[in-house]
Short mmCIF file of C-alpha atoms in Angstrom, two decimals:
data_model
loop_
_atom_site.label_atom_id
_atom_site.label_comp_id
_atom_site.label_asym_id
_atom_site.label_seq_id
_atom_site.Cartn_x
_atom_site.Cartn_y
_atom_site.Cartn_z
CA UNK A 185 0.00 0.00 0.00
CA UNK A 186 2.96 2.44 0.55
CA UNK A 187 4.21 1.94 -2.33
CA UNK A 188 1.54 2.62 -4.29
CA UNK A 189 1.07 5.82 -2.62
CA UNK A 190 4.87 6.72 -3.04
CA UNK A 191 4.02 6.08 -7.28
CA UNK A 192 0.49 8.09 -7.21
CA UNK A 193 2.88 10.99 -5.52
CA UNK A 194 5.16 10.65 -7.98
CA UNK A 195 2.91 10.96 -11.14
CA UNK A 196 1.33 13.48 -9.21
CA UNK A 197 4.55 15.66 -9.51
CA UNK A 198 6.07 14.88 -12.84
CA UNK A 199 2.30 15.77 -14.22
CA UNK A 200 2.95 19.23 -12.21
CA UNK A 201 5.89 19.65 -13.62
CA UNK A 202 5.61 18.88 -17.25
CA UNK A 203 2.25 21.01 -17.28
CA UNK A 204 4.46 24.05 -16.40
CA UNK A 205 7.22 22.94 -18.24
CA UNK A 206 4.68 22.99 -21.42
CA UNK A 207 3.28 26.29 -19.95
CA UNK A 208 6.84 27.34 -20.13
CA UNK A 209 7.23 26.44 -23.90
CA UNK A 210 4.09 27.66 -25.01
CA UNK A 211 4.46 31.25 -23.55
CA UNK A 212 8.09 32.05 -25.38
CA UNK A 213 6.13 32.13 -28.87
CA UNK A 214 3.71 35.40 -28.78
CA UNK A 215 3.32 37.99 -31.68
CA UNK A 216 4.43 41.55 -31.46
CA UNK A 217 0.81 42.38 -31.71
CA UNK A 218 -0.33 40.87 -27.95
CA UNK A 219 3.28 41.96 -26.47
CA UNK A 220 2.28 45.61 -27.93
CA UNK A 221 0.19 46.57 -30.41
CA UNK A 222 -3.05 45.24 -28.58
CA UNK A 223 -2.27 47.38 -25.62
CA UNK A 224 -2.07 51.00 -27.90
CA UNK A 225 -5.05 53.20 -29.41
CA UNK A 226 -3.76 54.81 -32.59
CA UNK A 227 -6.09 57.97 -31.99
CA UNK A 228 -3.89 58.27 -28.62
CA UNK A 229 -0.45 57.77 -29.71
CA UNK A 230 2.37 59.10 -31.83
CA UNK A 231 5.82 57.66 -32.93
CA UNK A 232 9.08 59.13 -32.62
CA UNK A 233 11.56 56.89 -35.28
CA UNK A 234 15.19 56.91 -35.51
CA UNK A 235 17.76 55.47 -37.76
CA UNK A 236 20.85 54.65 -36.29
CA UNK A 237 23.94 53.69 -38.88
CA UNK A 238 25.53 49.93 -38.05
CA UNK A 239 28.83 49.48 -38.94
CA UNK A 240 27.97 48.76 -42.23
CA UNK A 241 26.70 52.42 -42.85
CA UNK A 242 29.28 54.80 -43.71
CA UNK A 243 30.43 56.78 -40.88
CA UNK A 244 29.37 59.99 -42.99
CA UNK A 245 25.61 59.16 -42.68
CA UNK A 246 23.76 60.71 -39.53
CA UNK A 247 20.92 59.41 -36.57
CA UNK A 248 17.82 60.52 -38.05
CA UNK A 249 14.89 60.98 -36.21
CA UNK A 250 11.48 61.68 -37.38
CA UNK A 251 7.67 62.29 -35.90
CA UNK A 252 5.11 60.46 -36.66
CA UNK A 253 1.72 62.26 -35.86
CA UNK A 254 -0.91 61.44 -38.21
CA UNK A 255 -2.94 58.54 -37.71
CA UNK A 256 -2.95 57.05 -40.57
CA UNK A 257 0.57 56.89 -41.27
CA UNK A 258 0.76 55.73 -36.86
CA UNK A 259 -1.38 52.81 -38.33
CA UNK A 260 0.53 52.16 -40.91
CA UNK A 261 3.79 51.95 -39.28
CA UNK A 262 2.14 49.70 -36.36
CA UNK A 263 0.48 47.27 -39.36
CA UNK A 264 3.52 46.44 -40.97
CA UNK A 265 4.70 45.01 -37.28
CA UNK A 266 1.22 43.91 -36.48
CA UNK A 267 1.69 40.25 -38.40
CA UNK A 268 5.26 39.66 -36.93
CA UNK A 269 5.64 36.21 -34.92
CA UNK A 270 8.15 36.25 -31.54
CA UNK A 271 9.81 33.75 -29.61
CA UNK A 272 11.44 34.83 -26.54
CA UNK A 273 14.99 34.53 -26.27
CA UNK A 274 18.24 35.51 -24.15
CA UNK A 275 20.53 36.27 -26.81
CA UNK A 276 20.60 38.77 -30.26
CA UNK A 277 21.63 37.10 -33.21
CA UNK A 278 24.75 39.61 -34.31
CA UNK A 279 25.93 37.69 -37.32
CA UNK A 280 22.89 39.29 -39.29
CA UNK A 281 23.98 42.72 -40.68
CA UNK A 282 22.13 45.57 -41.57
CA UNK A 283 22.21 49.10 -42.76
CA UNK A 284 20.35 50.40 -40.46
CA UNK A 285 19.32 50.00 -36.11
CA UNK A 286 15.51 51.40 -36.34
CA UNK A 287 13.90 52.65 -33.14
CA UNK A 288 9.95 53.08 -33.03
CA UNK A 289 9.03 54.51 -29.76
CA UNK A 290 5.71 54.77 -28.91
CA UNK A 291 4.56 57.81 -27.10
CA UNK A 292 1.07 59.61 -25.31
CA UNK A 293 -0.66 62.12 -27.83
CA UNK A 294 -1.42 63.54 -23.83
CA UNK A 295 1.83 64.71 -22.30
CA UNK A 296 5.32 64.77 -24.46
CA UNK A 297 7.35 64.78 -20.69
CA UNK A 298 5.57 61.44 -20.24
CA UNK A 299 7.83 58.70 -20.44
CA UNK A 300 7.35 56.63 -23.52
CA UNK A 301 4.88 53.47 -23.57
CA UNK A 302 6.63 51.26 -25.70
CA UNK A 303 10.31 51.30 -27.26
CA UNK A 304 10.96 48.42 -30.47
CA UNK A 305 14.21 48.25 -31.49
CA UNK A 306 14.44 46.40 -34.89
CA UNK A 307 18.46 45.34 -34.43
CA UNK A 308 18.29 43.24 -37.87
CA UNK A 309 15.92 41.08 -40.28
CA UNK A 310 15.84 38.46 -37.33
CA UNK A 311 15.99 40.29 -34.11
CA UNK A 312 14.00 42.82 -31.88
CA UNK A 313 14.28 44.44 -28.70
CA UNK A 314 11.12 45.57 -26.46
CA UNK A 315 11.41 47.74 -24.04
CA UNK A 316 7.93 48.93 -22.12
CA UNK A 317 7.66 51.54 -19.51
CA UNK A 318 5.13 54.01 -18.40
CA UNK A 319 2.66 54.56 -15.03
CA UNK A 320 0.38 52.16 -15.74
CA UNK A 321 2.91 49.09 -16.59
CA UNK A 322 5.76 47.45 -14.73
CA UNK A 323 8.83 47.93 -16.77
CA UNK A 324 10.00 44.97 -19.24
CA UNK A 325 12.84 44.26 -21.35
CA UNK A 326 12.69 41.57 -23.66
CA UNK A 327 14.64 40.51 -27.20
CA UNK A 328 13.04 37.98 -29.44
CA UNK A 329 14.07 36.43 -32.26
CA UNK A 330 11.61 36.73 -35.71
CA UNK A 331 9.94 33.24 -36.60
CA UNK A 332 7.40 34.67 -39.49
CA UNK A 333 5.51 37.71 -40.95
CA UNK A 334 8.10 40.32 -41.38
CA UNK A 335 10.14 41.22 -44.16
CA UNK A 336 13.11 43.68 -43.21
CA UNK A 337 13.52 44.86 -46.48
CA UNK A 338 9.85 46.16 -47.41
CA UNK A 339 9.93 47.86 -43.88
CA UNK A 340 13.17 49.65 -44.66
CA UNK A 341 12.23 50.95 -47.58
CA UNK A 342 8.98 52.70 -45.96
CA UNK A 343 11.29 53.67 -43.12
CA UNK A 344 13.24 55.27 -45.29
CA UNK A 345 10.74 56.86 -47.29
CA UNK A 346 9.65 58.38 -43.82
CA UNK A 347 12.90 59.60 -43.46
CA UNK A 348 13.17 61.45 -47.13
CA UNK A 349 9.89 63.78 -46.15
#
């Protein structure tokens, strides 16, 4: 009888355990849209965008920053990310080079001293940075690597079209 009560204990705990570890697994895929997007009102927001040179960018070229108030171009910005798949992870990928380090913070239409909601740094084709702040969130910083829906060079090019105006 002891023994079986010693094996029903045991089951007991590697069930436990391999439901979390499966919990685990399952919540280091998400989507830039529920880390972010889901959590911002377009009508409320604007973006401030920079363009930081790598060191594949001549050293002539300059940070650029731009404003993004309107709310359709907001929208538009914030759809091209909106399809983009995540999976949490500890380290950037630096072996991918790019032109460009693009910044998209995401700011309160309501008070420009506020500190920004959201920051996205797109580091290259397959990594991103998130960094959240604000009153009415705990702070987070998290990279993730890029499993599906975004295509680096389509999103430079209307970054840099941004950047022309």
């Amino acid at each position: 009888m002891e023994k079986r009560n010693i094996d029903i204990a045991a089951i007991v705990i590697l069930l436990a355990w391999g439901t979390y570890g499966l919990y685990y697994l399952m919540s280091l895929n998400t989507s830039m849209q529920e880390v972010v997007l889901n959590r911002e009102n377009v009508e409320k927001i604007y973006l401030q965008i920079s363009r930081t040179p790598s060191e594949l960018t001549p050293s002539t070229d300059l940070d650029l920053d731009v404003i993004v108030r309107d709310k359709e171009r907001v929208q538009a910005v914030l759809d091209q990310l909106s399809n983009v798949k995540l999976k949490k992870v500890s380290n950037i990928d630096n072996k991918i080079k790019v032109p460009y380090i693009y910044t998209i913070i995401i700011r309160p239409k309501t008070d420009q001293d506020m500190l920004a909601d959201y920051s996205i740094d797109i580091l290259n084709s397959n990594s991103i940075s998130i960094f959240g702040s604000g009153g009415r969130r705990k702070n987070l910083y998290q990279t993730y690597t890029i499993t599906d829906g975004f295509d680096y060079n389509s999103f430079k090019t209307s970054m840099d079209i941004l950047f022309a105006k």
